[in-house]
Coordinates of C-alpha atoms and ligand atoms in Angstrom, one line a residue:
M1 CA -14.5 -21.4 23.7
I2 CA -13.4 -23.6 20.8
R3 CA -14.5 -21.9 17.6
T4 CA -15.5 -24.3 14.9
H5 CA -16.3 -21.9 12.0
Y6 CA -15.9 -18.4 10.7
S7 CA -19.2 -16.9 9.6
N8 CA -18.6 -17.5 5.9
Q9 CA -17.8 -21.2 6.5
I10 CA -21.4 -21.9 7.6
T11 CA -24.0 -22.6 4.9
P12 CA -27.8 -23.1 5.0
E13 CA -27.1 -26.7 4.0
M14 CA -25.6 -27.2 7.5
N15 CA -29.1 -27.0 8.9
A16 CA -29.4 -28.7 12.3
N17 CA -25.6 -28.9 12.8
T18 CA -24.1 -27.5 16.0
V19 CA -21.4 -24.9 15.5
T20 CA -19.4 -22.4 17.7
V21 CA -18.7 -18.9 16.4
C22 CA -16.7 -16.1 18.1
G23 CA -16.7 -12.4 17.4
W24 CA -18.0 -9.0 18.4
A25 CA -21.6 -8.1 19.4
H26 CA -22.4 -6.0 16.3
E27 CA -26.0 -5.3 17.1
I28 CA -28.5 -6.4 19.7
R29 CA -32.2 -6.0 19.0
D30 CA -35.0 -6.9 21.4
L31 CA -38.4 -7.2 19.6
G32 CA -40.4 -8.5 22.5
G33 CA -41.1 -12.2 21.8
I34 CA -37.9 -12.5 19.8
M35 CA -34.4 -11.2 20.2
F36 CA -31.5 -10.9 17.8
L37 CA -27.8 -10.8 18.5
V38 CA -25.7 -10.1 15.4
V39 CA -22.2 -11.4 15.9
R40 CA -19.5 -10.1 13.6
D41 CA -16.3 -12.0 12.9
R42 CA -13.5 -11.3 10.4
E43 CA -15.4 -12.7 7.6
G44 CA -18.9 -11.3 8.1
L45 CA -22.1 -11.3 10.2
I46 CA -24.0 -14.1 11.9
Q47 CA -27.5 -13.7 13.1
V48 CA -28.2 -15.4 16.4
T49 CA -32.0 -15.6 17.0
L50 CA -33.5 -16.1 20.5
F51 CA -37.2 -17.2 20.6
K52 CA -37.9 -16.1 24.1
K53 CA -40.5 -18.8 24.8
A54 CA -38.2 -21.6 23.7
I55 CA -34.9 -20.4 24.9
D56 CA -33.0 -21.4 28.0
K57 CA -33.5 -18.7 30.6
N58 CA -29.8 -18.4 31.5
V59 CA -28.8 -17.9 27.8
L60 CA -31.4 -15.2 27.5
E61 CA -30.1 -13.4 30.6
I62 CA -26.6 -13.5 29.3
V63 CA -27.6 -12.1 25.9
K64 CA -29.6 -9.3 27.6
G65 CA -26.5 -8.3 29.5
I66 CA -24.2 -8.0 26.4
S67 CA -23.1 -4.5 25.5
R68 CA -22.4 -3.6 21.9
E69 CA -18.9 -4.6 20.7
S70 CA -18.2 -7.0 23.5
V71 CA -16.4 -10.2 22.5
V72 CA -18.7 -13.3 22.6
C73 CA -18.7 -16.9 21.6
V74 CA -22.0 -18.6 20.7
T75 CA -22.7 -22.3 20.4
G76 CA -25.9 -23.1 18.6
T77 CA -27.8 -24.9 16.0
V78 CA -27.7 -23.8 12.4
K79 CA -31.2 -23.0 11.1
K80 CA -31.8 -22.3 7.4
E81 CA -33.3 -18.8 7.2
A82 CA -33.5 -17.0 3.9
K83 CA -33.9 -13.6 5.4
A84 CA -30.7 -13.7 7.5
P85 CA -27.2 -12.8 6.3
N86 CA -25.7 -15.8 4.3
G87 CA -29.1 -17.6 4.5
Y88 CA -28.8 -19.0 8.0
E89 CA -29.3 -18.1 11.6
L90 CA -28.1 -19.7 14.9
V91 CA -30.4 -20.8 17.7
P92 CA -28.0 -20.6 20.7
T93 CA -27.5 -23.2 23.3
A94 CA -24.6 -21.5 25.0
V95 CA -23.3 -17.9 25.0
T96 CA -20.2 -16.6 26.7
V97 CA -18.9 -13.1 27.0
L98 CA -15.1 -13.1 26.8
G99 CA -14.3 -9.4 26.7
K100 CA -16.8 -6.8 27.8
A101 CA -16.9 -3.5 25.9
E102 CA -17.6 -0.3 27.8
S103 CA -20.1 2.1 26.6
P104 CA -20.4 4.6 25.1
L105 CA -18.2 3.4 22.2
P106 CA -15.5 5.8 20.9
M107 CA -17.0 5.5 17.4
D108 CA -19.8 3.7 15.5
T109 CA -18.8 0.4 13.9
T110 CA -21.9 -0.3 11.9
G111 CA -21.3 2.2 9.2
K112 CA -24.5 4.0 10.1
V113 CA -22.8 7.1 11.7
D114 CA -19.9 8.6 9.9
A115 CA -16.8 9.7 11.8
D116 CA -14.1 12.0 10.4
L117 CA -10.7 10.5 9.5
D118 CA -8.9 12.0 12.5
T119 CA -11.3 10.4 14.9
R120 CA -11.1 7.1 13.2
L121 CA -7.3 7.1 13.1
D122 CA -7.2 8.0 16.9
V123 CA -9.1 4.7 17.5
R124 CA -7.9 2.8 14.5
F125 CA -8.5 -0.6 16.3
M126 CA -12.2 0.4 16.5
D127 CA -12.2 1.8 13.0
M128 CA -10.9 -1.6 11.8
R129 CA -14.1 -3.2 12.9
R130 CA -16.0 -1.3 10.1
L131 CA -16.6 -3.3 7.0
R132 CA -15.2 -0.6 4.8
T133 CA -11.9 -0.2 6.7
T134 CA -11.2 -3.9 7.1
S135 CA -11.9 -4.5 3.4
I136 CA -9.2 -1.9 2.5
F137 CA -6.7 -3.8 4.5
R138 CA -7.7 -7.2 3.2
L139 CA -7.1 -5.7 -0.3
R140 CA -3.7 -4.3 0.8
N141 CA -2.8 -7.9 1.9
L142 CA -3.8 -9.2 -1.6
L143 CA -1.8 -6.4 -3.3
L144 CA 1.4 -7.3 -1.4
K145 CA 0.8 -11.0 -1.9
S146 CA 0.3 -10.6 -5.6
I147 CA 3.4 -8.5 -6.0
R148 CA 5.5 -11.1 -4.2
E149 CA 4.0 -13.8 -6.3
Y150 CA 4.7 -11.9 -9.5
L151 CA 8.3 -11.0 -8.7
D152 CA 9.0 -14.5 -7.4
R153 CA 7.9 -15.9 -10.8
E154 CA 10.1 -13.4 -12.6
G155 CA 13.1 -14.7 -10.6
F156 CA 13.5 -11.9 -8.1
V157 CA 15.1 -12.6 -4.7
E158 CA 13.5 -10.8 -1.7
I159 CA 15.9 -9.0 0.5
T160 CA 15.7 -6.7 3.5
T161 CA 18.1 -3.8 4.0
P162 CA 18.8 -1.5 7.0
K163 CA 16.6 1.4 7.8
V164 CA 19.1 2.9 10.1
V165 CA 21.9 4.4 8.0
A166 CA 24.8 6.8 8.2
T167 CA 24.3 8.8 5.0
A168 CA 21.5 10.1 2.8
T169 CA 20.6 8.0 -0.2
E170 CA 20.5 11.1 -2.4
G171 CA 20.5 14.8 -1.8
G172 CA 17.4 16.9 -1.7
T173 CA 15.0 14.9 0.4
A174 CA 15.1 15.6 4.1
L175 CA 16.1 12.9 6.5
F176 CA 15.0 12.1 10.0
P177 CA 18.1 12.2 12.2
I178 CA 18.2 9.7 15.1
T179 CA 20.7 9.0 17.9
Y180 CA 22.7 5.9 17.3
F181 CA 24.8 5.4 20.5
E182 CA 27.3 8.3 20.4
R183 CA 26.7 9.0 16.7
E184 CA 24.1 10.7 14.6
A185 CA 22.3 8.4 12.1
F186 CA 19.3 8.7 9.9
L187 CA 16.2 6.7 9.0
N188 CA 16.6 5.6 5.4
Q189 CA 14.7 7.3 2.7
S190 CA 15.1 4.5 0.1
P191 CA 16.8 1.1 -0.2
Q192 CA 18.4 2.4 -3.4
L193 CA 22.1 2.2 -2.5
F194 CA 21.8 -1.2 -0.8
K195 CA 19.9 -2.8 -3.6
Q196 CA 22.6 -1.6 -6.0
L197 CA 25.3 -3.1 -3.8
M198 CA 23.5 -6.5 -4.3
M199 CA 24.0 -6.1 -8.1
S200 CA 27.7 -6.1 -7.5
G201 CA 27.1 -9.0 -5.1
G202 CA 25.7 -11.0 -7.9
L203 CA 22.1 -11.6 -6.8
D204 CA 21.1 -10.4 -10.2
R205 CA 17.4 -9.6 -9.5
V206 CA 16.3 -8.4 -6.0
Y207 CA 13.3 -6.8 -4.5
E208 CA 12.4 -5.3 -1.2
I209 CA 9.0 -4.3 0.3
G210 CA 9.7 -2.1 3.2
P211 CA 9.4 1.3 4.9
I212 CA 10.9 4.5 3.6
F213 CA 11.1 7.6 5.7
R214 CA 10.8 11.1 4.3
A215 CA 11.2 14.1 6.6
E216 CA 9.3 16.4 4.1
E217 CA 6.9 18.8 5.7
H218 CA 4.2 18.4 3.1
D219 CA 0.7 17.9 4.2
T220 CA -1.0 16.4 1.2
R221 CA -3.3 13.5 0.5
K222 CA -0.6 11.6 -1.3
H223 CA 2.4 11.9 1.0
L224 CA 3.3 10.1 4.2
N225 CA 6.4 10.6 6.3
E226 CA 6.7 6.8 6.5
A227 CA 5.6 4.9 3.4
T228 CA 5.9 1.4 2.1
S229 CA 8.1 1.1 -1.0
I230 CA 8.2 -1.8 -3.4
D231 CA 11.7 -1.7 -4.9
I232 CA 13.4 -3.8 -7.5
E233 CA 16.9 -3.8 -9.0
A234 CA 18.0 -6.1 -11.8
S235 CA 21.3 -6.7 -13.6
F236 CA 21.9 -6.9 -17.3
L237 CA 18.5 -5.1 -17.9
D238 CA 18.1 -1.6 -19.3
N239 CA 15.5 1.1 -18.5
E240 CA 13.1 -0.2 -21.1
D241 CA 13.4 -3.8 -19.7
V242 CA 12.4 -2.8 -16.2
M243 CA 9.6 -0.6 -17.5
V244 CA 8.1 -3.7 -19.1
I245 CA 8.5 -5.5 -15.7
L246 CA 6.7 -2.6 -14.0
E247 CA 3.7 -2.4 -16.4
N248 CA 3.3 -6.1 -16.4
L249 CA 3.4 -6.1 -12.6
V250 CA 0.7 -3.4 -12.4
N251 CA -1.5 -5.3 -14.8
Y252 CA -1.0 -8.5 -12.9
V253 CA -1.8 -6.9 -9.5
Y254 CA -5.1 -5.4 -10.9
K255 CA -6.1 -8.7 -12.4
Y256 CA -5.2 -10.6 -9.2
I257 CA -7.3 -8.3 -7.1
A258 CA -10.2 -8.2 -9.5
E259 CA -10.2 -12.0 -9.3
N260 CA -9.4 -12.6 -5.6
G261 CA -10.7 -9.5 -4.0
Q262 CA -14.2 -9.5 -5.2
I263 CA -15.9 -9.5 -1.8
Y264 CA -13.8 -6.6 -0.5
L265 CA -14.3 -4.6 -3.7
K266 CA -18.0 -5.1 -3.4
N267 CA -17.9 -4.0 0.2
L268 CA -16.2 -0.8 -1.0
G269 CA -18.5 -0.3 -3.9
V270 CA -15.5 -0.3 -6.3
E271 CA -15.2 -1.8 -9.7
I272 CA -11.6 -1.7 -10.9
K273 CA -10.6 -1.2 -14.5
I274 CA -7.6 -3.3 -15.5
P275 CA -4.9 -1.1 -17.2
Q276 CA -4.2 -2.2 -20.7
L277 CA -0.7 -3.1 -21.9
P278 CA 1.6 -1.6 -23.0
F279 CA 1.3 1.7 -21.1
K280 CA 1.7 4.8 -23.1
R281 CA 5.2 6.3 -23.2
L282 CA 5.8 10.0 -23.4
T283 CA 9.1 11.7 -23.3
Y284 CA 9.6 14.4 -20.6
T285 CA 9.7 16.9 -23.5
E286 CA 6.4 15.8 -24.8
A287 CA 4.9 15.8 -21.3
I288 CA 6.0 19.4 -20.7
K289 CA 4.5 20.4 -24.0
I290 CA 1.1 18.8 -23.0
A291 CA 1.2 20.7 -19.7
K292 CA 2.0 24.0 -21.4
D293 CA -0.6 23.5 -24.1
N294 CA -3.1 22.9 -21.2
G295 CA -2.1 26.3 -19.8
E296 CA 0.2 25.2 -17.0
Q297 CA 3.0 27.4 -15.8
I298 CA 5.9 25.1 -16.4
E299 CA 9.2 25.3 -18.3
W300 CA 11.4 22.6 -19.8
G301 CA 13.8 21.7 -17.0
D302 CA 11.3 22.0 -14.2
D303 CA 10.2 19.0 -12.1
L304 CA 6.5 18.3 -12.6
S305 CA 4.2 20.1 -10.2
T306 CA 1.1 18.4 -8.8
E307 CA -0.9 20.7 -11.1
S308 CA 1.1 19.6 -14.2
E309 CA 0.8 15.9 -13.2
H310 CA -3.0 16.3 -13.0
S311 CA -3.2 18.2 -16.3
I312 CA -1.1 15.7 -18.2
G313 CA -3.0 12.8 -16.5
K314 CA -6.3 14.3 -17.6
T315 CA -5.1 14.4 -21.2
I316 CA -3.7 10.9 -21.2
G317 CA -6.4 9.3 -19.1
E318 CA -4.7 6.0 -18.2
H319 CA -1.4 4.7 -16.7
Y320 CA 1.6 6.0 -18.6
F321 CA 5.4 6.5 -18.5
I322 CA 7.3 9.7 -18.7
T323 CA 10.8 8.9 -20.1
D324 CA 14.1 10.7 -20.9
W325 CA 14.2 13.2 -18.1
P326 CA 16.7 16.0 -17.8
S327 CA 19.7 14.6 -15.9
R328 CA 19.8 17.7 -13.7
I329 CA 16.4 16.9 -12.0
K330 CA 17.0 13.2 -11.5
P331 CA 19.2 11.6 -8.9
F332 CA 23.0 11.1 -9.5
Y333 CA 22.5 7.3 -10.1
A334 CA 20.3 7.8 -13.2
L335 CA 22.4 7.0 -16.3
P336 CA 22.8 9.9 -18.8
Y337 CA 22.4 9.1 -22.5
E338 CA 25.9 8.8 -24.0
D339 CA 25.1 11.0 -27.0
R340 CA 23.1 13.6 -25.2
P341 CA 24.1 13.6 -21.5
E342 CA 21.7 16.4 -20.6
L343 CA 19.0 13.7 -20.7
C344 CA 19.1 10.4 -18.7
R345 CA 17.6 6.9 -18.9
A346 CA 15.1 7.7 -16.0
F347 CA 11.4 7.2 -16.1
D348 CA 8.4 7.9 -14.0
M349 CA 5.3 5.7 -14.1
M350 CA 2.1 7.7 -13.7
H351 CA -1.5 7.2 -12.8
P352 CA -3.6 10.0 -14.1
R353 CA -3.9 11.3 -10.5
M354 CA -0.3 11.1 -9.4
E355 CA 3.2 9.6 -9.8
L356 CA 3.4 5.9 -8.8
S357 CA 7.0 5.1 -9.5
S358 CA 10.4 6.4 -10.4
G359 CA 13.1 4.3 -12.0
A360 CA 16.1 4.3 -14.3
Q361 CA 19.0 2.5 -15.8
R362 CA 21.8 3.3 -13.3
V363 CA 25.3 4.6 -13.7
H364 CA 27.5 1.5 -13.3
D365 CA 30.9 3.1 -14.2
P366 CA 32.7 4.2 -11.0
E367 CA 34.3 7.2 -12.6
L368 CA 31.1 8.6 -14.1
L369 CA 29.3 7.8 -10.8
R370 CA 31.7 9.9 -8.8
E371 CA 31.4 12.7 -11.3
R372 CA 27.6 12.6 -11.1
I373 CA 27.6 12.7 -7.3
T374 CA 29.8 15.8 -7.3
A375 CA 27.8 17.4 -10.2
Q376 CA 24.6 17.0 -8.0
G377 CA 26.3 19.0 -5.3
L378 CA 27.0 16.0 -3.0
N379 CA 30.2 15.0 -1.3
A380 CA 31.5 11.8 -2.7
D381 CA 33.4 11.0 0.5
G382 CA 30.1 10.0 2.2
F383 CA 29.5 7.4 -0.5
D384 CA 32.7 5.4 -0.1
F385 CA 31.0 2.2 1.0
Y386 CA 28.8 2.5 -2.1
L387 CA 31.4 3.6 -4.7
K388 CA 33.7 0.7 -3.6
A389 CA 31.2 -1.8 -5.0
F390 CA 31.5 -0.3 -8.5
K391 CA 35.3 -0.7 -8.6
Y392 CA 35.4 -4.5 -8.5
G393 CA 33.0 -5.6 -11.3
M394 CA 29.6 -4.0 -11.3
P395 CA 27.2 -5.2 -14.1
P396 CA 24.9 -2.7 -15.9
H397 CA 21.6 -2.6 -14.0
S398 CA 18.3 -0.9 -13.7
G399 CA 15.4 -0.7 -11.2
W400 CA 12.5 1.2 -9.8
G401 CA 10.5 1.9 -6.6
V402 CA 6.7 2.0 -6.4
G403 CA 4.8 3.3 -3.4
A404 CA 2.5 0.6 -2.1
E405 CA 0.0 3.1 -0.7
R406 CA -0.2 5.1 -4.0
L407 CA -0.7 1.9 -6.0
L408 CA -3.6 0.8 -3.7
M409 CA -5.3 4.2 -3.3
T410 CA -5.3 4.9 -7.1
M411 CA -6.6 1.4 -7.8
L412 CA -9.5 1.8 -5.3
G413 CA -10.2 5.4 -6.1
I414 CA -9.4 6.4 -2.5
E415 CA -8.8 10.1 -2.0
N416 CA -6.5 10.2 1.1
I417 CA -3.4 8.1 1.4
R418 CA -4.0 7.8 5.2
E419 CA -7.0 5.6 4.5
V420 CA -4.7 2.8 3.2
V421 CA -2.1 2.7 6.1
L422 CA -3.0 1.2 9.4
F423 CA -1.1 3.8 11.5
P424 CA -0.1 6.7 9.3
R425 CA 2.8 8.9 10.1
D426 CA 2.4 12.5 8.9
R427 CA 3.4 16.0 10.0
R428 CA 1.0 15.9 12.9
R429 CA 0.5 12.3 13.7
L430 CA 2.9 10.1 15.6
S431 CA 0.4 8.1 17.7
P432 CA -1.1 5.5 17.7
Ligands
ATP1 P1 6.7 12.9 -5.2 O1 7.4 13.7 -6.2 O2 5.3 12.5 -5.6 O3 6.8 13.4 -3.9 P2 9.1 11.4 -5.3 O4 9.5 11.6 -6.7 O5 9.7 12.2 -4.2 O6 7.5 11.5 -5.2 P3 10.5 8.9 -5.3 O7 11.7 9.3 -4.4 O8 10.7 8.9 -6.7 O9 9.3 9.9 -4.9 O10 10.0 7.5 -4.7 C1 9.5 6.5 -5.5 C2 8.0 6.2 -5.2 O11 7.8 6.0 -3.8 C3 7.1 7.4 -5.6 O12 6.7 7.4 -6.9 C4 5.9 7.1 -4.7 O13 5.0 6.2 -5.2 C5 6.5 6.6 -3.4 N1 6.7 7.6 -2.4 C6 7.8 8.5 -2.3 N2 7.7 9.3 -1.3 C7 6.5 9.1 -0.8 C8 5.8 9.7 0.3 N3 6.3 10.7 1.0 N4 4.6 9.2 0.6 C9 4.0 8.1 -0.1 N5 4.7 7.5 -1.1 C10 5.9 8.0 -1.5
MG2 MG1 9.9 10.2 -8.1

């Protein structure tokens, strides 16, 4: 049972060598005098060819009894074969079945029969066996890897903060209540307050990649009730400084994936276009004007509707920032401009299809912060643990949060956010 190679580690030049591969029985074809068993492992397909006249009878019997998607190990001799996947086939000397698959299968894995998303999510383990699905998650892996690499190089320290909390991060967004011994607690909607505490703590530049929970009842193609957020917070940087970090990060991730994810992009039939730096910057006021000129029903002071986002995105046509938002529609921790406090140093980073990120320079003065919390209709008492950190030496700081799923789905041109999460949580789905 000792595997010696993944499918992609075997080459035609290894002709006459003996190897052992393990995987799933992707296809079995009996053509009379010759039989093919196609084994699929994580990296691709291996053609196992049985010439009935020449093959050991026991091996032939075992292969004849294999049901599709059973787990098998095959030891055999590599034979150069131009017509086979990767230019080689295996002539087996031993075949073992390690995990038998029942039939019929809950869904097709070859990509020949399409299944709807719900069916696929119900049996996600099986859906993962499709080339398309597994490619998405290999790209998701590269995305997260490249983000860690980039932020590490920029001097950021990775932290992890609690997901079970006593108070809301900010008003507005609904929270999931949970039972915490004899108390009520909530699933955290954002690491915002904790990453800010680390600015007072002196870590200077932190990031977290972790789950955020939003109890919003939306049923859209860009919202999940549990999403993955990439969050940064950095001291002694202003809003413009962290916008530069953000656009550079997006550019880096695209380049990294274009370079390292070629196989998977090809499997998906996707060619990605690397966003050029710097991203366009529009003020909120300019953005509203574009939406209005395009005929959208929107007034200065409104949050952007999905329709307005689409309409502005169409006009701009590439990644862009919206800056200088009305303070009233941004969270209390966004820093108002000193000379025109009705506007704040908040920004959104947009893909033409949707919002990817929100960020801001933060309020770091404790008096102003308390005022802002109250002005947003929240009770400052609930924020004691947070406000305390501002009273004993808090540096100016800024940060943002990017949804990992939105970054990936827009990069790959995927329509539904559920495609890029292994086990999505939405209004109807809680299992698997
Ligand atoms: P939207 O207005 O599009 O619902 P938001 O402004 O409520 O997003 P933020 O609180 O600003 O979201 O969160 C920062 C980022 O986290 C968003 O730009 C998005 O990329 C991601 N995000 C937030 N909520 C969700 C969600 N429910 N599902 C997927 N991603 C999300
Ligand atoms: Mg936002």
